[in-house]
Every structure is written in structure tokens, then in C-alpha cells.
Short mmCIF file of C-alpha atoms and ligand atoms in Angstrom, two decimals:
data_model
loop_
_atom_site.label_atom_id
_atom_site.label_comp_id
_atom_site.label_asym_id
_atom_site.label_seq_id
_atom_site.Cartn_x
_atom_site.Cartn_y
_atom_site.Cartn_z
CA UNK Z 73 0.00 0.00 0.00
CA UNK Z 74 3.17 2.11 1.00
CA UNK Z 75 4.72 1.58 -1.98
CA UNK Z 76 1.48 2.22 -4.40
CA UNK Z 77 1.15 5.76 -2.69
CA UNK Z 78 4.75 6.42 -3.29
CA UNK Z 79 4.69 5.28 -6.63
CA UNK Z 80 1.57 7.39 -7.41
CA UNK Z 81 3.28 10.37 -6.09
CA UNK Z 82 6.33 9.86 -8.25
CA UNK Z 83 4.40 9.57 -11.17
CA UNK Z 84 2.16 13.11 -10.53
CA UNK Z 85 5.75 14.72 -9.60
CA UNK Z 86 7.25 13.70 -12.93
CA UNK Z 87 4.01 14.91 -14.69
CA UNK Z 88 3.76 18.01 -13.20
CA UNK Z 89 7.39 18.93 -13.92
CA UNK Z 90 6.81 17.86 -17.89
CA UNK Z 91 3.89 19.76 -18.33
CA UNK Z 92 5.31 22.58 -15.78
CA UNK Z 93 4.52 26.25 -18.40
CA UNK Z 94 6.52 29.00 -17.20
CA UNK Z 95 4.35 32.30 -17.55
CA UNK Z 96 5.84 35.53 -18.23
CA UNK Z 97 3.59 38.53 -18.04
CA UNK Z 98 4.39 41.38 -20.15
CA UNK Z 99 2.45 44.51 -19.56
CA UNK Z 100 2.73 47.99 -21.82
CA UNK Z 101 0.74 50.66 -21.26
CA UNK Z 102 0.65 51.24 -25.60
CA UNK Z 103 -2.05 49.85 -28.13
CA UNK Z 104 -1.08 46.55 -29.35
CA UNK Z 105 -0.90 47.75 -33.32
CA UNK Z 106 2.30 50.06 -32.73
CA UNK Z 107 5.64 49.09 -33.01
CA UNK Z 108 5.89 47.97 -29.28
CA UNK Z 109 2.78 46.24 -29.34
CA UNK Z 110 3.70 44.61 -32.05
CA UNK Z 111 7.38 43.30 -31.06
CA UNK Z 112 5.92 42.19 -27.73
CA UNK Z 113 3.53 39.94 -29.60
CA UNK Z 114 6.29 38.51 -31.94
CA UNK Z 115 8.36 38.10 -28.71
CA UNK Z 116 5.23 35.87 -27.76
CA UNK Z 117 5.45 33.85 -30.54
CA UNK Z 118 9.10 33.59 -30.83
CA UNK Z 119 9.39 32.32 -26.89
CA UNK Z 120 6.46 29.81 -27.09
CA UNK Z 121 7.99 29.00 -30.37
CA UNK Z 122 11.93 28.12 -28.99
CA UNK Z 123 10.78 26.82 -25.47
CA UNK Z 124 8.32 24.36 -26.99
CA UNK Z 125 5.40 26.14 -25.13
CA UNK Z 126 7.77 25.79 -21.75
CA UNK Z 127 7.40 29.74 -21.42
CA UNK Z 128 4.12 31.52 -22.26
CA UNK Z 129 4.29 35.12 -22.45
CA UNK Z 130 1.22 36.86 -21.63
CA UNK Z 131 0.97 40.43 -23.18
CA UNK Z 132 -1.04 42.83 -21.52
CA UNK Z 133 -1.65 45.89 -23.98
CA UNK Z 134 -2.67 49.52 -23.26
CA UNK Z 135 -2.17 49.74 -19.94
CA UNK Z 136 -4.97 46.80 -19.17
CA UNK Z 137 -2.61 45.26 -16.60
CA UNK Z 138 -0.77 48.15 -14.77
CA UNK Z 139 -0.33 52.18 -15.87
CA UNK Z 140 2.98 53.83 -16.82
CA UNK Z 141 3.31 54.60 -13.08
CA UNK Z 142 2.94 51.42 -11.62
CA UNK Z 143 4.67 49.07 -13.87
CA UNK Z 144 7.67 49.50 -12.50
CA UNK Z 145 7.22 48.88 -8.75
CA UNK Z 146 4.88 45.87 -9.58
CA UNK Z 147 7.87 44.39 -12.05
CA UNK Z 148 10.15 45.16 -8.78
CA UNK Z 149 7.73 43.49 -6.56
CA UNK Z 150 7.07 40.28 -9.22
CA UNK Z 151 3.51 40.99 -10.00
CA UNK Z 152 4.48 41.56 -13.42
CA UNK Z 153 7.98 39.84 -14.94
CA UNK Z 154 8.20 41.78 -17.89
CA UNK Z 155 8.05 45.50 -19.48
CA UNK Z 156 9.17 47.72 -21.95
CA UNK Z 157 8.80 50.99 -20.26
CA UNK Z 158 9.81 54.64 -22.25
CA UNK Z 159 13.73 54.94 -21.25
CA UNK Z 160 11.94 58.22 -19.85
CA UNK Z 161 10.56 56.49 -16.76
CA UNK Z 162 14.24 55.24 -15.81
CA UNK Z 163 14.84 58.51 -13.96
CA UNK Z 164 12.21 58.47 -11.55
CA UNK Z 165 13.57 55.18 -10.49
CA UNK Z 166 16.73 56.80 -9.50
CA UNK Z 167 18.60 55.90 -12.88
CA UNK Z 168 18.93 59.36 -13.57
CA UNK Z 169 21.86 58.85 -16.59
CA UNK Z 170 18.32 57.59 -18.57
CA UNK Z 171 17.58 61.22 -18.78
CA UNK Z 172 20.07 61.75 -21.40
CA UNK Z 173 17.91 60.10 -23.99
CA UNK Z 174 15.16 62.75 -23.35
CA UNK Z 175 17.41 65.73 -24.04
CA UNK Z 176 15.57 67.90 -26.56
CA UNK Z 177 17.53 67.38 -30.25
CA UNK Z 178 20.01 65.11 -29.26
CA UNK Z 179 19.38 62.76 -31.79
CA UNK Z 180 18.45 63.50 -35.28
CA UNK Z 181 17.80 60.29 -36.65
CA UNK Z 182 18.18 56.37 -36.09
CA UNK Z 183 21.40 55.83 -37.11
CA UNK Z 184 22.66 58.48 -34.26
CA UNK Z 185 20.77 56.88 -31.59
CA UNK Z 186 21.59 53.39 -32.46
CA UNK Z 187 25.77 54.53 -31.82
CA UNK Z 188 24.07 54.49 -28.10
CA UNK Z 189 21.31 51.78 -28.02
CA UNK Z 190 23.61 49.07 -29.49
CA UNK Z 191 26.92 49.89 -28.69
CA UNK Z 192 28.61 49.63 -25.47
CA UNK Z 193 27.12 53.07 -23.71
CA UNK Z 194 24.06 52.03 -24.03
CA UNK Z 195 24.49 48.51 -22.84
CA UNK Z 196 26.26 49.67 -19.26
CA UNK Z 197 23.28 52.17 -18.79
CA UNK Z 198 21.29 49.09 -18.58
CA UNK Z 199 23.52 47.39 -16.00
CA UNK Z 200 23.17 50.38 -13.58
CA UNK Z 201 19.08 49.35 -13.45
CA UNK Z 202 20.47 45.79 -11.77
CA UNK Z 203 20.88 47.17 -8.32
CA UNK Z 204 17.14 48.16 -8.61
CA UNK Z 205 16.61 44.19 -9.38
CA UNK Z 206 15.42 44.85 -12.54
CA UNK Z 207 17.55 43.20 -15.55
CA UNK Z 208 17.90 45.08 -18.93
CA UNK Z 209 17.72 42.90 -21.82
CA UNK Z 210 17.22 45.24 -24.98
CA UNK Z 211 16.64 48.69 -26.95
CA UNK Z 212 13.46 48.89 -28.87
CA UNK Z 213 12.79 51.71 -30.77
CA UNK Z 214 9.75 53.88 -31.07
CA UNK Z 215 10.70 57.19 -32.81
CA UNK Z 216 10.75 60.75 -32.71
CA UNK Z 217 8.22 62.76 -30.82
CA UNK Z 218 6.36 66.02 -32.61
CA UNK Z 219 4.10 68.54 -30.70
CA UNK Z 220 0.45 68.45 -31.10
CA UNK Z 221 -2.74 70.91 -29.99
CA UNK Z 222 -5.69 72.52 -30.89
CA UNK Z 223 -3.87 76.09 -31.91
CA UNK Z 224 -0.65 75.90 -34.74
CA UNK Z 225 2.86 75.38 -33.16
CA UNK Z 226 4.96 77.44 -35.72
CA UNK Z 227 6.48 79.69 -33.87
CA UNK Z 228 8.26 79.49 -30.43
CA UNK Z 229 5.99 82.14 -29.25
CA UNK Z 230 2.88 79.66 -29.88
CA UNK Z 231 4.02 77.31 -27.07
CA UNK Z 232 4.07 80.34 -24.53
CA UNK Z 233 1.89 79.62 -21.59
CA UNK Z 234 0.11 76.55 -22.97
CA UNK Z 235 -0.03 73.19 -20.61
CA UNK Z 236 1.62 70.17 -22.08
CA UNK Z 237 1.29 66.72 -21.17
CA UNK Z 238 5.08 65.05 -20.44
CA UNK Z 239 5.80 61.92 -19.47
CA UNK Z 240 7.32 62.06 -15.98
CA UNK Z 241 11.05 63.21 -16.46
CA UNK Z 242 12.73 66.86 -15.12
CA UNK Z 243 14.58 66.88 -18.36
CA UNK Z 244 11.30 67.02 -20.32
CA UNK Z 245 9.83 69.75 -17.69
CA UNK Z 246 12.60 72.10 -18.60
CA UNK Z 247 12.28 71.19 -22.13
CA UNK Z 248 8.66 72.39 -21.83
CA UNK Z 249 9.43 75.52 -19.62
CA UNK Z 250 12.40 76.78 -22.01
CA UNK Z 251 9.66 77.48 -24.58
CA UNK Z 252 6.93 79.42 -22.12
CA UNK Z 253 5.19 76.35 -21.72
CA UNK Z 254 3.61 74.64 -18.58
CA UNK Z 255 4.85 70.97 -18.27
CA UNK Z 256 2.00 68.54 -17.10
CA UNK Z 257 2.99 64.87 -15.93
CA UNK Z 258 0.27 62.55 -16.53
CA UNK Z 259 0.09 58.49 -16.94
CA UNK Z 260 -0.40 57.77 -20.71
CA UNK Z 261 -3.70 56.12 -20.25
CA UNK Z 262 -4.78 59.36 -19.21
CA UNK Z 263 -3.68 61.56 -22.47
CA UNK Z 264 -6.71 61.33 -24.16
CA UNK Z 265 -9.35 62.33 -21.81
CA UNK Z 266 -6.88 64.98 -20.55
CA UNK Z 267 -7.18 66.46 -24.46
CA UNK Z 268 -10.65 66.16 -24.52
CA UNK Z 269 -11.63 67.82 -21.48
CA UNK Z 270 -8.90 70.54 -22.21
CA UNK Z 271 -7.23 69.59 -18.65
CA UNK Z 272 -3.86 70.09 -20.87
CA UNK Z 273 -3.85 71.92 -24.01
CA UNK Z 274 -1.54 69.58 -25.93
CA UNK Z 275 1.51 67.08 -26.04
CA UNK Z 276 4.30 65.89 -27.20
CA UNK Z 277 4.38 62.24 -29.05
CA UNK Z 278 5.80 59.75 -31.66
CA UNK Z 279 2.77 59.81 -34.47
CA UNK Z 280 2.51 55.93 -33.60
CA UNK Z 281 1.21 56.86 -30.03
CA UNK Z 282 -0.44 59.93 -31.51
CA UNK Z 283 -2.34 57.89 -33.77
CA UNK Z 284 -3.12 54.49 -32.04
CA UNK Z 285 -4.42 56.48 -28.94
CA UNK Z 286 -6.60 58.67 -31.16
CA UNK Z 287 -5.50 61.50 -29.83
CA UNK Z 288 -5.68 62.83 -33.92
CA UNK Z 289 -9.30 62.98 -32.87
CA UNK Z 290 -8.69 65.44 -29.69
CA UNK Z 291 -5.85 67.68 -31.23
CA UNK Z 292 -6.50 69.96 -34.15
CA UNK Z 293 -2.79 70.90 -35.21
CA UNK Z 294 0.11 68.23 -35.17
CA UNK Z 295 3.43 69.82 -35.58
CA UNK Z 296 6.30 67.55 -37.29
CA UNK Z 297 8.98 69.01 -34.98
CA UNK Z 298 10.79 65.88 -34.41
CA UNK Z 299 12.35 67.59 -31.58
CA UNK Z 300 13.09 64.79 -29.57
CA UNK Z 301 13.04 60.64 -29.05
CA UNK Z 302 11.24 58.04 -27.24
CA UNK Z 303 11.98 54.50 -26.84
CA UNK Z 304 11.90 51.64 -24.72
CA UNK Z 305 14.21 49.49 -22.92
CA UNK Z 306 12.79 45.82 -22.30
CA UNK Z 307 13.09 44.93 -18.63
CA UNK Z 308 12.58 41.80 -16.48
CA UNK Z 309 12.79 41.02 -12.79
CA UNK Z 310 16.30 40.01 -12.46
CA UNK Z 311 15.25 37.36 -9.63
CA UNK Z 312 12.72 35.89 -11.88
CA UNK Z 313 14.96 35.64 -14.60
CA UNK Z 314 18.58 34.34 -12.92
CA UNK Z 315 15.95 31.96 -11.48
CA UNK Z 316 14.80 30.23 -15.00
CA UNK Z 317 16.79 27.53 -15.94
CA UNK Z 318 19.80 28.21 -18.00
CA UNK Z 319 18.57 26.49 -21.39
CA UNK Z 320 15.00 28.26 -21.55
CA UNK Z 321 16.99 31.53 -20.39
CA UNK Z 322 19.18 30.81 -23.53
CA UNK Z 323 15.98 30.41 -25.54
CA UNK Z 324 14.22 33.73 -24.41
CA UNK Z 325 17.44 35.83 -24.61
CA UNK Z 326 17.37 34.25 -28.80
CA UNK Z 327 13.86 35.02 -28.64
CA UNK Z 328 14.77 38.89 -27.75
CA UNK Z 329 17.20 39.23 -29.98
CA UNK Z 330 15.05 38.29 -33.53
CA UNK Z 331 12.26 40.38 -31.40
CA UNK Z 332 14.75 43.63 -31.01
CA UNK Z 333 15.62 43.06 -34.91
CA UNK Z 334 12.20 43.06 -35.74
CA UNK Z 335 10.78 46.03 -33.73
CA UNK Z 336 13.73 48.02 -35.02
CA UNK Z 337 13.11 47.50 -38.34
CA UNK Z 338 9.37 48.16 -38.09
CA UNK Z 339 9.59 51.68 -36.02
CA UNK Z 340 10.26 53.64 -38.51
CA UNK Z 341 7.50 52.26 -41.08
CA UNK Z 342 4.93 52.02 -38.38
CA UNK Z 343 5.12 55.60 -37.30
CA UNK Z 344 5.12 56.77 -41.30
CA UNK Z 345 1.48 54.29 -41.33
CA UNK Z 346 0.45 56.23 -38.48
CA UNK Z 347 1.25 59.87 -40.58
CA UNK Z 348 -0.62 58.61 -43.05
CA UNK Z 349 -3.70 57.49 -41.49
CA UNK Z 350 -3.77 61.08 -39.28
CA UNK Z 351 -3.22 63.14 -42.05
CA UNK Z 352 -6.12 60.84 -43.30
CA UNK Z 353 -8.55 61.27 -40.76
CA UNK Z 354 -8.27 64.72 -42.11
CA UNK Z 355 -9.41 65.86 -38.48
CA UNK Z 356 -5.42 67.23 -38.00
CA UNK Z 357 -4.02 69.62 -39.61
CA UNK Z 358 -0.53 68.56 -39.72
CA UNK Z 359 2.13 71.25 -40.48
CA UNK Z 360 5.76 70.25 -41.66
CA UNK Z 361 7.77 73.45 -39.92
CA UNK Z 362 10.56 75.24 -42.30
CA UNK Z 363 14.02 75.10 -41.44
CA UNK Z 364 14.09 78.22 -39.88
CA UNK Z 365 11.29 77.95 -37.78
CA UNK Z 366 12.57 74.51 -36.67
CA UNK Z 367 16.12 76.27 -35.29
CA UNK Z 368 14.74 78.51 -33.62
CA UNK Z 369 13.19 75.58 -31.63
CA UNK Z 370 16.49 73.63 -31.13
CA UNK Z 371 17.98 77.32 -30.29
CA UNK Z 372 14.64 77.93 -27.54
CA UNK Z 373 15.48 74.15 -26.03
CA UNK Z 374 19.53 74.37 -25.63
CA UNK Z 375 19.79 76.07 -22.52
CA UNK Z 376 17.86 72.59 -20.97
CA UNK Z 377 21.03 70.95 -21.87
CA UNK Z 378 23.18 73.45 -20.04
CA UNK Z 379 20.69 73.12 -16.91
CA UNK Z 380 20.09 69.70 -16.48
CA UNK Z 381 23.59 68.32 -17.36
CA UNK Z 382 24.86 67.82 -13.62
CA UNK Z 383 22.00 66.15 -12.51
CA UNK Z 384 22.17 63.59 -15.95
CA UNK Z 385 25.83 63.37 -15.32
CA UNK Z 386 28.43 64.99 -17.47
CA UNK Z 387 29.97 61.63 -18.47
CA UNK Z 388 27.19 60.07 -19.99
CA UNK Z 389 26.25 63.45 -21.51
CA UNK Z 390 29.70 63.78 -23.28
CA UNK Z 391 29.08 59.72 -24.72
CA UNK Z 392 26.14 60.94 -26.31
CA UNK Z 393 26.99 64.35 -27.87
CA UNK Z 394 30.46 61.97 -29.12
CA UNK Z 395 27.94 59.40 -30.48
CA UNK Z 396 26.11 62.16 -31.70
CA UNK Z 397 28.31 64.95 -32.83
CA UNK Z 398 25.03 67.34 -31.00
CA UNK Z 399 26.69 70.08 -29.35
CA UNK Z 400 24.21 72.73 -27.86
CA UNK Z 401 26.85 75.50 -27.22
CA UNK Z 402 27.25 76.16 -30.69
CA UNK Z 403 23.59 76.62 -31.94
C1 LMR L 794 4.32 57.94 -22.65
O1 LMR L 794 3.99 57.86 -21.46
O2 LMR L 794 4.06 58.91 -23.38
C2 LMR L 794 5.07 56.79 -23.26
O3 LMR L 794 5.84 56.18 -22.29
C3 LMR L 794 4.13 55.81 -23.85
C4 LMR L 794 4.88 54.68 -24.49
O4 LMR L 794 5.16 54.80 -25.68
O5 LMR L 794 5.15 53.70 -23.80
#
């Protein structure tokens, strides 16, 4: 009888371990058809795909698990395992050197911003998040953010004492304030309603966001300003994750790595869609600014770079401007 019992409790132990499915929950505050949505699905399919269904990862989109300012204390607390959160909300976390990436102008395309995101600056940046438990793994792009609200943004003088929403970041306050206007920090999920009811008068976004969250709908004047970036750095909970065996750890970090390829290569194209369908919707006006008038922008914002520098850090500052050639004294 003994032995039957023990036999009977082998057997359930070895076929619990076999069909054992490790779940990874990935929560992003964005809709699921923009560039991160869409790399977090492929990640998905990639994982289930390498593991042999050992790992499912559960994506959570638009903010239907946790908002932009709880993600990161629930991924620190193992709620969640997994996030790709703007490199903007690195700061608040104490990770100030994140800031960098949210100085106005400093990059003016891709190619400049990948010198950071996949070379070795950008890579180290990530290991200073470790002491906060939370394990980089990898740069995703989103794109370049442009202005948006119900007056035209031509002129500097037509940001002057208008509310915009900003993610939370003191870099991007400053970058507000050194054009007259009144920084707002708001979660994401909140954007559109804050439009709507006029609680802020406009924002600043990549057209993917601008689009997906239909904030075209809310905003009468989108202005192509291109003025800064925002992008995402994929997270886990470095407890979770040392914790997985080494072989499906193997598989997921493969499963990243064709997922970072693949959201890289669709950022650009996504956010062009997303032009598209605003200018579209034909409920935007969306004004390309002239050279001139796009300057005297970069001109308004370079004093934020003189400001914030010590509290960035004038090391990591002077890797990007060298990665970047950007150098805001001489504008
Ligand atoms: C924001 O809050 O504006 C962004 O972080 C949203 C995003 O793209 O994740």
C-alpha cells in the first residue's frame, strides 16, 4: 500500500514537472498595433515557439494590466515579470543617466541613436538598473516625438503659456518651460481624456502613439517638430529571470534578440502608417515646420542641456553628444 502511494506520487511529480509552463507577463501601457505592441507579440510567438510552449508570455496591452506609473514597482515586486517601459521612466527610479535620452535634439535620426542603443554606452546604462533588481535585456525603438494641440505650433511664441502633457522626467519639464510652456505629468492612459476635457492643451508624441491612442481625434494641429526621441528598454525582474533555468533563459534571450531586430526594423514604417492614417482622418491639420522655424526651436530648447547636465551626469552626456556629434553651445 506504502509503496502504491509512493509510486503514485512519483508519477504526478514527474508529470507536473513535464507539463510545468513557465508564464511571463508582459504589460505595456501602448495599443497593441504600434511598433511595441507589435514586437511584444512577436516576442510571444518567438518564446512559445523556442521553449516548446515551456514559457508563455502573456501580453497585456494599453495599460490593461498596470499604468505607466505602476509598472515598474509591480515588475520590482514580481507581479508583473516583464516591461518595456519609455527609457523616460528610468529617472524616476533613480537611474537618472536615462535622462540623457530625453534631451531635446540630441538625436536626429536612427542611425545616431543606435551609436548608443547598441553599442557599449548604451548597454552599461542598462547594468546600472540591476541594483534596482530589474535586468535590462534590450533597446526597442519607437521614434521621434512632434508637438500636437488645438492652436498651430509654428512659432516658439505659440508654445508660450500653454499646458503640455510630459511623461514624468525633469529633463522634459525644462524642455517644456524653455519654450513658455507649462509641463504637465500625466500616466499615458490618461492623455486622451486629458485632451478632450482641455485639462492640458496639448503634447508631445511619436505619431505611432499619436495615432493608435486617437489622440488625432482630440488635437487639431500636429506639428512635425521631431524635436526629440522616445523609446523603450525591455526589462525583467532580475530574480525571476537568474531563477529560470539556463537552457529556456538561452531560448528567451534568442527570442529577444530576432524580437529587437524586428521592432527596429518596423519603427520607422509604423510611425510613417500612423502619418498617413492622421493626415487621413483629415481631423489634424498637420504642419511640416521650415528650417528656420525649426532652429529657432532647437535654439529655444539648448539652454535645458546646459541646466540639467549635472543632474544627468556629465559623463554620460559627453558619450552621447560623441555618439552624436550634438553640441548645444554652438547653436
Ligand atoms: C508615454 O507615457 O508617453 C510613453 O511612455 C508611452 C509609451 O510609448 O510607452
Amino acid at each position: 500500500m506504502k509503496l502504491k502511494i509512493v509510486f503514485a506520487a512519483a508519477l504526478l511529480a514527474v508529470g507536473l514537472s513535464v507539463n510545468a509552463q513557465t508564464i511571463i507577463k508582459f504589460s505595456h501601457v501602448v495599443a497593441a498595433d504600434t511598433p511595441k505592441g507589435k514586437a511584444a507579440e512577436f516576442f510571444a510567438k518567438k518564446a512559445a515557439e523556442l521553449t516548446k510552449g515551456k514559457v508563455k508570455v502573456e501580453v497585456y496591452a494599453n495599460s490593461s494590466l498596470y499604468k505607466d506609473g505602476e509598472e515598474m514597482s509591480s515588475l520590482q515586486l514580481g507581479s508583473v515579470q516583464m516591461l518595456a517601459p519609455s527609457l523616460a521612466k528610468f529617472g524616476p527610479l533613480g537611474v537618472k543617466e536615462f535622462e540623457a535620452f530625453d534631451f531635446p535634439f540630441m538625436f536626429d535620426n536612427y542611425t545616431e541613436l543606435h551609436k548608443i542603443t547598441q553599442g557599449p554606452v548604451g548597454a552599461a546604462l542598462l547594468t546600472k538598473l540591476e541594483p534596482k533588481g530589474i535586468k535590462g535585456l534590450a533597446y526597442w525603438d519607437n521614434g521621434f516625438k512632434s508637438f500636437s494641440a488645438n492652436t498651430p505650433l509654428k512659432n516658439v511664441a505659440d508654445y508660450k503659456g500653454k499646458k503640455f502633457r510630459i511623461q514624468s522626467s525633469k529633463v522634459l519639464e525644462e524642455e517644456i518651460r524653455s519654450v513658455g510652456g507649462i509641463p504637465q505629468v500625466m500616466a499615458f492612459s490618461e492623455v486622451y481624456q486629458a485632451l478632450q476635457t482641455g485639462v492640458v492643451d496639448g503634447t508631445e508624441n511619436p505619431i505611432s502613439n499619436f495615432y493608435t491612442q486617437k489622440m488625432y481625434e482630440v488635437q487639431k494641429h500636429l506639428s512635425l517638430t521631431n524635436h526629440g526621441y522616445l523609446g523603450y528598454a525591455v526589462i525583467v525582474n532580475k530574480k525571476f529571470w537568474d531563477g529560470l533555468p539556463a537552457d529556456i533563459r538561452g531560448e528567451l534571450d534568442q527570442a529577444m534578440k530576432e524580437a529587437t531586430v524586428y521592432a527596429n526594423q518596423i519603427a520607422q514604417e509604423e510611425n510613417d502608417k500612423a502619418l498617413e492614417a492622421v493626415r487621413k482622418s483629415g481631423k489634424t491639420e498637420v504642419y511640416t515646420p521650415t528650417k528656420e522655424e525649426r532652429m529657432a526651436l532647437k535654439k529655444a530648447m539648448a539652454p535645458v542641456h546646459i541646466k540639467m547636465a549635472d543632474r544627468v551626469g556629465k559623463e554620460t552626456l559627453q558619450q552621447f553628444y560623441q555618439a552624436t556629434g550634438f553640441d548645444p553651445t554652438k547653436l
